[in-house]
Coordinates of C-alpha atoms in Angstrom, one line a residue:
M1 CA -16.4 -49.5 10.2
H2 CA -12.9 -48.1 10.3
A3 CA -11.3 -45.8 7.7
V4 CA -7.5 -45.8 8.0
L5 CA -5.4 -42.9 6.6
A6 CA -1.7 -43.0 5.9
S7 CA -0.8 -39.9 8.0
E8 CA -2.2 -37.1 10.1
T9 CA -2.4 -34.9 7.0
D10 CA -3.4 -37.5 4.4
L11 CA -5.9 -35.3 2.6
A12 CA -5.6 -37.3 -0.6
G13 CA -6.3 -40.6 1.3
F14 CA -9.3 -39.0 3.0
R15 CA -10.7 -37.8 -0.4
A16 CA -10.3 -41.3 -1.9
E17 CA -11.8 -43.0 1.1
A18 CA -14.7 -40.5 1.5
R19 CA -15.5 -40.8 -2.2
E20 CA -15.9 -44.6 -1.9
L21 CA -17.9 -44.4 1.4
L22 CA -20.2 -41.8 -0.2
A23 CA -20.6 -43.9 -3.3
H24 CA -21.7 -46.9 -1.1
Q25 CA -24.0 -44.6 0.9
V26 CA -22.3 -45.2 4.2
P27 CA -23.6 -42.6 6.7
P28 CA -21.1 -40.6 8.8
E29 CA -22.1 -42.2 12.1
Q30 CA -21.0 -45.6 10.9
V31 CA -17.4 -44.6 10.1
Q32 CA -14.6 -44.3 12.5
W33 CA -11.6 -42.4 11.1
E34 CA -8.1 -43.3 12.3
T35 CA -4.5 -42.9 11.1
A36 CA -2.0 -45.6 10.7
Q37 CA 0.1 -43.9 13.4
A38 CA -2.7 -44.2 15.9
Q39 CA -3.3 -47.8 15.0
N40 CA 0.3 -48.8 15.5
A41 CA 0.3 -47.1 19.0
D42 CA -2.4 -49.5 20.1
L43 CA -0.3 -52.8 20.0
F44 CA -2.7 -55.0 21.9
S45 CA -6.0 -54.4 20.2
A46 CA -7.2 -56.6 17.4
P47 CA -7.0 -55.1 14.0
P48 CA -10.4 -53.5 13.1
A49 CA -12.2 -54.2 9.9
T50 CA -11.2 -51.7 7.3
A51 CA -13.8 -49.7 5.4
A52 CA -13.2 -51.7 2.2
E53 CA -13.9 -55.0 4.1
S54 CA -17.1 -53.8 5.9
R55 CA -18.8 -51.9 3.1
P56 CA -22.4 -53.0 2.6
R57 CA -22.8 -55.3 -0.4
G58 CA -25.4 -54.9 -3.0
V59 CA -26.0 -51.3 -2.3
P60 CA -26.3 -49.3 -5.6
K61 CA -23.7 -46.5 -5.9
A62 CA -24.8 -43.0 -5.5
A63 CA -24.2 -40.4 -8.1
S64 CA -20.9 -38.6 -8.0
A65 CA -20.7 -35.9 -5.3
I66 CA -20.4 -32.3 -6.4
V67 CA -19.4 -29.9 -3.7
P68 CA -18.4 -26.2 -3.7
A69 CA -14.7 -25.4 -4.4
S70 CA -14.7 -23.5 -1.1
F71 CA -15.3 -26.8 0.7
V72 CA -12.2 -28.3 -0.8
R73 CA -10.1 -25.3 0.3
L74 CA -11.7 -25.5 3.7
C75 CA -10.7 -29.2 4.0
E76 CA -7.1 -28.3 3.0
L77 CA -6.8 -26.3 6.3
V78 CA -9.0 -28.4 8.5
V79 CA -7.0 -31.6 7.8
L80 CA -4.0 -29.8 9.4
H81 CA -5.8 -29.3 12.7
S82 CA -4.8 -31.4 15.7
D83 CA -8.4 -32.4 16.7
P84 CA -8.7 -36.2 16.1
Q85 CA -12.3 -35.7 15.1
R86 CA -11.5 -33.5 12.1
F87 CA -11.8 -36.3 9.6
A88 CA -15.2 -37.3 11.0
L89 CA -16.3 -33.7 10.8
M90 CA -15.1 -33.3 7.1
Y91 CA -16.9 -36.5 6.1
R92 CA -20.1 -35.4 7.9
L93 CA -20.0 -32.1 6.1
L94 CA -19.4 -33.9 2.8
W95 CA -22.4 -36.2 3.4
R96 CA -24.6 -33.3 4.4
L97 CA -23.6 -31.2 1.4
V98 CA -24.6 -34.0 -0.9
H99 CA -27.9 -34.7 0.8
E100 CA -28.7 -31.2 2.1
P101 CA -27.8 -28.8 -0.7
G102 CA -29.0 -25.8 1.4
L103 CA -26.1 -26.3 3.8
R104 CA -23.7 -24.4 1.5
N105 CA -25.8 -21.3 2.1
D106 CA -26.3 -21.7 5.9
P107 CA -23.8 -19.4 7.6
I108 CA -24.6 -20.5 11.2
D109 CA -24.6 -24.3 10.8
P110 CA -22.7 -25.7 13.8
D111 CA -20.7 -28.2 11.7
M112 CA -19.7 -25.5 9.2
L113 CA -18.8 -23.1 12.0
S114 CA -16.6 -25.8 13.7
A115 CA -14.8 -26.4 10.5
Q116 CA -14.2 -22.7 9.9
Q117 CA -12.9 -22.2 13.4
M118 CA -10.5 -25.1 12.9
A119 CA -9.3 -23.5 9.7
Q120 CA -8.8 -20.2 11.4
S121 CA -6.8 -21.8 14.1
V122 CA -4.6 -23.4 11.6
R123 CA -4.1 -20.2 9.7
R124 CA -3.1 -18.5 13.0
D125 CA -0.6 -21.3 13.8
L126 CA 1.0 -21.0 10.3
H127 CA 1.4 -17.2 10.9
K128 CA 2.9 -17.7 14.3
M129 CA 5.4 -20.3 13.0
K130 CA 6.5 -17.9 10.3
A131 CA 6.8 -15.1 12.8
F132 CA 8.4 -16.8 15.8
V133 CA 10.9 -19.3 14.3
R134 CA 14.5 -18.3 15.4
F135 CA 17.4 -19.9 13.6
R136 CA 20.7 -20.5 15.4
P137 CA 23.8 -21.3 13.3
V138 CA 25.7 -24.6 14.1
P139 CA 28.5 -26.5 12.2
D140 CA 27.0 -28.6 9.4
E141 CA 28.3 -32.2 10.0
E142 CA 27.3 -33.3 6.5
H143 CA 29.1 -30.4 4.9
P144 CA 32.3 -29.6 6.8
G145 CA 33.2 -26.0 7.0
E146 CA 29.6 -24.8 6.3
V147 CA 26.9 -23.6 8.6
L148 CA 23.5 -25.2 9.3
H149 CA 20.8 -22.9 10.7
V150 CA 18.6 -24.8 13.1
A151 CA 15.4 -23.7 14.8
W152 CA 13.1 -25.3 17.4
F153 CA 9.4 -24.7 17.3
E154 CA 6.3 -26.3 18.8
P155 CA 3.3 -25.9 16.6
M156 CA -0.2 -26.5 17.8
H157 CA -1.3 -28.3 14.6
H158 CA 0.2 -30.5 11.9
I159 CA 1.5 -27.5 9.9
V160 CA 5.2 -28.3 9.3
E161 CA 4.8 -29.6 5.8
A162 CA 2.4 -26.8 4.9
A163 CA 4.8 -24.1 6.2
A164 CA 8.1 -25.6 4.9
P165 CA 7.7 -24.3 1.3
W166 CA 7.4 -20.7 2.7
F167 CA 10.7 -21.1 4.6
A168 CA 12.4 -22.6 1.5
A169 CA 11.4 -19.6 -0.6
R170 CA 12.3 -17.1 2.1
F171 CA 15.7 -18.7 3.1
A172 CA 16.5 -20.3 -0.2
N173 CA 20.3 -19.6 0.0
M174 CA 21.1 -21.1 3.4
R175 CA 20.9 -24.6 4.8
W176 CA 18.4 -24.8 7.5
A177 CA 16.4 -27.2 9.6
I178 CA 13.3 -26.8 11.7
L179 CA 12.9 -29.2 14.6
T180 CA 9.5 -29.9 16.2
P181 CA 8.2 -32.6 18.5
E182 CA 6.1 -34.2 15.7
R183 CA 7.9 -33.5 12.4
C184 CA 11.2 -32.1 11.3
V185 CA 12.1 -30.6 8.0
Q186 CA 15.5 -29.7 6.4
W187 CA 16.4 -27.6 3.4
D188 CA 19.6 -28.5 1.5
L189 CA 19.5 -25.7 -1.0
Q190 CA 17.8 -28.0 -3.5
Q191 CA 14.8 -29.7 -1.9
L192 CA 13.0 -30.3 1.4
H193 CA 13.6 -33.4 3.5
Y194 CA 11.1 -34.5 6.2
G195 CA 11.7 -36.7 9.1
P196 CA 10.2 -37.7 12.5
G197 CA 10.0 -35.3 15.4
V198 CA 12.7 -34.9 18.0
G199 CA 13.0 -33.7 21.6
R200 CA 13.7 -30.2 22.6
E201 CA 17.1 -31.2 24.0
Q202 CA 18.3 -31.6 20.4
A203 CA 17.8 -27.9 19.7
P204 CA 21.0 -25.9 19.6
P205 CA 21.9 -23.7 22.6
P206 CA 22.2 -19.9 22.4
D207 CA 25.2 -18.5 20.5
A208 CA 27.1 -15.2 20.4
G209 CA 24.9 -13.8 17.7
E210 CA 21.9 -14.1 19.9
Q211 CA 23.5 -11.7 22.4
L212 CA 23.8 -9.1 19.7
W213 CA 20.1 -9.6 18.9
L214 CA 19.2 -9.1 22.6
T215 CA 21.3 -6.0 22.8
Y216 CA 19.6 -4.6 19.7
Y217 CA 16.1 -5.5 21.0
Q218 CA 16.8 -3.8 24.3
S219 CA 18.1 -0.7 22.6
I220 CA 15.0 -0.2 20.4
F221 CA 12.5 -0.8 23.2
N222 CA 10.4 2.3 23.6
P223 CA 8.8 2.4 27.1
A224 CA 6.4 5.2 26.1
R225 CA 4.8 2.9 23.5
L226 CA 4.5 -0.2 25.6
K227 CA 1.1 -1.8 25.4
L228 CA 1.6 -5.1 27.2
Q229 CA -1.9 -6.5 26.6
A230 CA -1.7 -5.8 22.9
M231 CA 1.8 -7.3 22.8
Q232 CA 0.7 -10.5 24.4
Q233 CA -2.2 -10.7 22.0
H234 CA 0.2 -10.7 19.0
M235 CA 3.0 -12.6 20.9
P236 CA 1.2 -15.2 23.1
R237 CA 3.1 -16.4 26.2
K238 CA 3.1 -20.0 25.0
Y239 CA 5.7 -19.0 22.4
W240 CA 7.9 -17.0 24.8
H241 CA 10.1 -19.9 25.9
N242 CA 11.2 -20.3 22.2
L243 CA 12.0 -16.6 21.8
P244 CA 15.4 -15.4 23.2
E245 CA 14.1 -11.8 23.4
A246 CA 11.2 -12.9 25.7
Q247 CA 13.6 -12.9 28.7
L248 CA 13.9 -9.1 28.4
I249 CA 10.2 -8.4 28.2
A250 CA 9.5 -8.6 32.0
P251 CA 12.4 -6.4 33.2
L252 CA 11.9 -3.9 30.3
A253 CA 8.1 -3.7 31.1
A254 CA 8.9 -3.2 34.8
Q255 CA 11.2 -0.3 34.0
A256 CA 8.8 1.3 31.5
L257 CA 6.9 3.6 33.9
E258 CA 10.1 5.0 35.4
R259 CA 11.8 5.5 32.0
S260 CA 8.6 7.1 30.6
G261 CA 8.6 9.6 33.5
T262 CA 12.2 10.4 32.9
M263 CA 11.5 11.1 29.2
I264 CA 8.6 13.4 30.1
E265 CA 10.7 15.4 32.6
Q266 CA 13.4 16.0 30.0
P267 CA 13.2 19.5 28.3
A268 CA 11.6 19.6 24.9
T269 CA 13.9 19.2 21.9
Q270 CA 13.7 21.5 18.9
P271 CA 12.4 19.7 15.8
L272 CA 14.6 19.6 12.8
R273 CA 13.5 22.2 10.2
R274 CA 14.1 22.0 6.5
I275 CA 16.6 24.7 5.5
P276 CA 15.7 26.3 2.2
R277 CA 18.2 25.8 -0.5
P278 CA 20.1 29.0 -1.2
V279 CA 19.3 30.6 -4.5
R280 CA 22.2 30.2 -7.0
Q281 CA 23.1 32.5 -9.8
D282 CA 22.5 29.7 -12.3
D283 CA 19.1 28.8 -10.8
P284 CA 16.5 29.0 -13.6
A285 CA 14.3 31.1 -11.4
V286 CA 16.7 34.0 -11.2
T287 CA 18.1 34.3 -14.7
L288 CA 16.3 37.4 -15.8
E289 CA 19.3 39.2 -17.2
R290 CA 20.8 36.0 -18.7
D291 CA 17.9 35.3 -21.0
G292 CA 18.6 38.3 -23.2
I293 CA 14.9 38.5 -24.4
H294 CA 14.0 41.6 -26.3
S295 CA 10.7 40.6 -27.9
L296 CA 7.8 38.3 -27.5
E297 CA 9.0 36.4 -30.6
E298 CA 12.3 35.7 -29.0
L299 CA 10.5 34.7 -25.8
K300 CA 8.4 32.2 -27.8
Q301 CA 11.5 30.7 -29.5
A302 CA 13.4 30.5 -26.2
T303 CA 10.5 28.7 -24.3
M304 CA 10.1 26.3 -27.2
R305 CA 13.6 25.0 -26.5
C306 CA 13.2 25.2 -22.7
R307 CA 13.9 21.9 -20.9
E308 CA 14.5 23.2 -17.4
C309 CA 11.7 21.0 -16.2
P310 CA 10.3 17.7 -17.7
I311 CA 7.0 19.3 -18.9
G312 CA 8.5 20.8 -22.1
E313 CA 9.6 17.5 -23.5
F314 CA 6.1 16.1 -23.7
A315 CA 4.1 19.3 -24.6
T316 CA 3.2 20.0 -28.2
Q317 CA 4.6 23.5 -28.0
S318 CA 5.2 26.3 -25.6
V319 CA 2.3 28.8 -25.1
T320 CA 3.5 32.3 -24.2
G321 CA 1.3 35.3 -23.5
E322 CA -0.5 37.3 -26.1
G323 CA -1.9 40.8 -26.2
R324 CA -0.6 44.3 -26.8
L325 CA 2.6 45.6 -25.3
Q326 CA 2.3 48.3 -22.7
A327 CA -1.1 46.9 -21.8
K328 CA -2.5 48.3 -18.6
L329 CA -3.6 44.9 -17.3
M330 CA -1.9 41.6 -17.5
F331 CA -3.9 38.4 -16.7
V332 CA -1.8 35.4 -15.5
G333 CA -3.3 31.9 -15.3
E334 CA -1.7 28.6 -14.3
Q335 CA -0.6 26.8 -17.5
P336 CA -2.0 26.2 -21.0
G337 CA -4.6 23.5 -21.3
D338 CA -5.2 20.8 -23.9
Q339 CA -6.7 23.2 -26.5
E340 CA -4.0 25.9 -25.8
D341 CA -1.3 23.3 -26.2
L342 CA -2.6 22.2 -29.6
R343 CA -3.4 25.7 -31.0
G344 CA -0.5 27.5 -29.4
H345 CA -2.5 30.4 -28.0
P346 CA -3.4 31.2 -24.3
F347 CA -7.0 31.0 -23.0
V348 CA -8.7 29.6 -26.0
G349 CA -10.3 26.6 -24.3
P350 CA -13.4 26.5 -22.1
A351 CA -11.7 28.5 -19.3
G352 CA -10.7 31.1 -21.8
Q353 CA -14.2 31.4 -23.2
L354 CA -15.5 31.9 -19.7
L355 CA -12.8 34.6 -19.1
D356 CA -13.9 36.3 -22.4
R357 CA -17.5 36.3 -21.2
A358 CA -16.5 38.0 -18.0
L359 CA -14.3 40.6 -19.8
A360 CA -17.2 41.3 -22.2
Q361 CA -19.5 41.9 -19.3
L362 CA -17.1 44.3 -17.8
G363 CA -16.4 46.1 -21.0
L364 CA -12.7 45.1 -21.1
P365 CA -11.6 44.4 -24.7
R366 CA -9.5 41.2 -24.9
D367 CA -7.2 42.7 -27.4
E368 CA -6.4 45.6 -25.1
I369 CA -5.0 43.5 -22.3
F370 CA -2.3 40.8 -22.1
V371 CA -3.1 37.2 -21.1
S372 CA -0.5 34.7 -20.2
N373 CA 0.3 31.8 -17.8
A374 CA 2.8 31.2 -15.1
V375 CA 3.9 27.9 -16.7
K376 CA 4.5 27.9 -20.5
H377 CA 4.0 24.2 -21.2
F378 CA 1.0 21.9 -20.8
K379 CA 1.4 19.3 -18.0
F380 CA -0.8 16.3 -18.4
E381 CA -1.3 12.6 -17.6
L382 CA -2.1 10.3 -20.5
R383 CA -5.2 8.1 -19.9
G384 CA -5.9 6.1 -23.0
K385 CA -6.1 8.7 -25.7
R386 CA -7.1 11.5 -23.3
R387 CA -4.6 14.0 -21.9
I388 CA -5.8 14.9 -18.3
H389 CA -4.6 18.2 -16.9
K390 CA -2.2 18.0 -14.0
S391 CA -1.2 21.0 -11.9
P392 CA 2.5 21.9 -12.1
S393 CA 4.7 21.4 -9.1
Q394 CA 6.3 24.3 -7.3
R395 CA 9.6 23.3 -8.8
E396 CA 8.2 23.4 -12.3
A397 CA 6.5 26.7 -11.7
A398 CA 9.8 28.1 -10.3
A399 CA 11.7 26.9 -13.4
C400 CA 9.2 28.9 -15.6
L401 CA 9.3 32.0 -13.4
H402 CA 12.0 33.8 -15.3
W403 CA 10.0 33.5 -18.5
L404 CA 7.0 35.1 -16.8
E405 CA 9.2 37.8 -15.4
D406 CA 10.6 38.4 -18.9
E407 CA 7.0 38.8 -20.2
I408 CA 6.2 41.3 -17.4
A409 CA 9.4 43.2 -18.2
L410 CA 8.4 43.4 -21.9
V411 CA 4.7 44.2 -21.4
R412 CA 5.3 46.5 -18.4
P413 CA 1.6 46.4 -17.2
R414 CA 0.3 48.8 -14.6
A415 CA -1.2 45.9 -12.7
L416 CA -1.6 42.2 -12.8
V417 CA -4.5 39.8 -12.2
A418 CA -3.5 36.5 -10.7
L419 CA -6.0 33.8 -11.8
G420 CA -5.6 30.9 -9.3
A421 CA -3.1 29.8 -6.7
T422 CA -0.2 29.0 -9.0
A423 CA -0.3 32.4 -10.7
A424 CA -0.6 34.1 -7.3
R425 CA 2.4 32.3 -5.9
S426 CA 4.5 33.0 -9.0
L427 CA 3.7 36.7 -9.0
M428 CA 4.0 37.2 -5.3
G429 CA 6.9 34.9 -4.6
R430 CA 5.0 33.2 -1.7
M431 CA 2.0 31.1 -1.1
V432 CA -1.3 33.0 -1.3
A433 CA -4.6 31.8 0.2
V434 CA -6.7 32.6 -2.9
T435 CA -10.1 31.8 -1.2
A436 CA -9.3 34.2 1.7
E437 CA -7.5 36.9 -0.4
R438 CA -9.6 36.9 -3.5
G439 CA -10.8 40.4 -4.6
K440 CA -7.9 42.0 -2.8
W441 CA -4.9 43.9 -4.2
L442 CA -1.5 42.8 -3.1
E443 CA 1.8 44.4 -3.9
R444 CA 4.9 42.8 -5.4
P445 CA 8.4 43.7 -4.5
D446 CA 8.7 45.7 -7.7
G447 CA 5.8 47.9 -6.6
R448 CA 3.2 46.4 -9.1
R449 CA -0.2 45.6 -7.7
V450 CA -1.7 42.1 -8.1
L451 CA -5.4 41.4 -7.9
I452 CA -6.1 37.9 -6.6
T453 CA -9.1 35.9 -7.8
L454 CA -10.0 32.4 -8.9
H455 CA -9.0 30.7 -12.1
P456 CA -11.9 30.4 -14.6
S457 CA -11.5 26.6 -14.7
A458 CA -12.3 26.4 -11.0
L459 CA -15.8 27.8 -11.9
L460 CA -16.2 25.1 -14.5
R461 CA -15.6 22.4 -11.9
M462 CA -18.3 23.6 -9.6
P463 CA -21.8 22.0 -9.5
P464 CA -24.1 23.5 -12.2
E465 CA -26.4 25.1 -9.6
E466 CA -23.5 27.1 -8.1
R467 CA -21.8 28.2 -11.3
E468 CA -23.8 31.3 -12.0
A469 CA -23.4 32.7 -8.5
A470 CA -19.6 31.9 -8.7
F471 CA -19.4 33.6 -12.1
E472 CA -21.0 36.8 -10.7
A473 CA -18.5 36.8 -7.8
F474 CA -15.7 36.3 -10.3
V475 CA -16.9 39.3 -12.3
A476 CA -17.1 41.3 -9.2
D477 CA -13.4 40.5 -8.5
L478 CA -12.4 41.6 -12.0
A479 CA -14.4 44.8 -11.7
Q480 CA -11.7 46.2 -9.5
A481 CA -9.2 45.7 -12.3
R482 CA -11.4 47.6 -14.6
E483 CA -10.7 50.8 -12.6
V484 CA -7.0 50.3 -13.5
F485 CA -7.9 49.8 -17.2
Q486 CA -10.0 53.0 -17.2
G487 CA -7.5 55.1 -15.2

C-alpha cells in the first residue's frame, strides 16, 4: 500500500499516517512511502491505492504507541534528509520501538545508526548553509529605491525551511532572499515567504563590494598558518563554486611556501613592551609627607575614610597595626581577615592564633612587637552569607602602601618580618619569591632589614599531615628575628 505525504518535509503528515498504520497493525514492509511531488512527476502510471483505501478491514486497533522523546527529535532531522527511503526507515523504527522495547537501549542497531547518520548529515548541511551563504545586493523591484540581498546556495538536503528562521533572526533588518534549486525563501522584514526552486542563472552576478571582500581576504591570508587539508575539511570543495573568495585559495596556497620563506629570512622584530606608568606626586603610593600622620590614632581615622581603592567601601572598618611604638620587630601580613574586620584588631583570627603560638614557642611577647598588614581593609567575595577572602591586587596593595610606610615611620622598628608575598612585595617594592627566599634577610632602600617567611594562613591551608612540619619550619624562620629582639 502507498502512503502519500504532502511534501518532502511533511513530518506532521508522516506522524498522522504512521499513527493510523500502526493502529491497524500494518507492518513496515507493506508500506511504500511517497510524496505528492514524486507522484505528479510520474504522469503515465495509474494512481496507486492510498494507505487509507488498502488498510486491512476488521483488524483490531493496537494500543497507542509510546516512543521516547529522543525518537521524535531524531525524526525532525531525518525527515530533512534527501534519501527517499527516510520515511520507510522512520516507520520501521517506530514499528520496532513499539514491538521491540529493547531497541531504545541498543546503541549499535543498524536502523538506529542509519537514522543517526542521516541526522548528523542534516546538521552538518545546516551548519554549512549558515556559514557559506554569501548575499549580494541588487535593486529591489518591489520596493523602488531599496536594496534586496540575494544569495545562491545548493544544499544537500531539504533544509531551506529549517534554516530560514535563523537567517531571519540574524538579518532581521534587511530584505533578503536565498535561492536554491529546490526551494527559495524571502524575508520582507515581517515574515518569511517560500517559493519553488530556481536555476543558478537567476542568481545575481558579482558586485563592487565583492571585490572589496576579496581584497580584505587576500590581505589577511597568513601563509605561515596555512593547513590546506584542515581548511578543506571545514570548507569542502563542493561549496567553493558559491564562494567568491575560493578563487583566491589556489594562488595564495601556491605562494604560501615562498612567502613563508621570506618571512623566516626577515630579521626578528622587537616585541612591544609595557612601559611602566611614571610615578606622579599625587599617586597614593607616594604621599608619605602629604598624609600628615603623627599618631596611630590619626592613622586609624585616616584609613577609616580611605577610598583610594574599592576595598574600603565594603569592609566593616579599617584595621591598622597594633603594638608598642619603638618596637624592635614589626610583623607585616597581607590584609585583615573576616574576624579582624569585625573586631578591628590585626591577627586575632585563626592565622593570628597560629602566629601567637609560634611567638610563644620562641619567647617573643606579642605585646613587645608590632603587628600590622600591608592592606588595611578586608577584601572578600560574598557567597551567600559567607565572606570569602580574596587576595588584594597589586594596585590595591600599592594604594595602601603609604599607610604602611606611615606606620613604619611611627613605629621605627629595627627590622621587619614579611609574612607572605603581598607583605614582602610592599616592603621591598618588588616581587619576592617567598618560597625561595624564606628564612633570608633582605634589605630595603631605607636600610631596614626584612625577614621573608610564609603567612600563617598558608600553613592552615596545608594538608593536616603536613602542618606540623610546616609549623616547625615557620618557627625556624622566625627564630632569626628573635636575635634582633634580643639584641
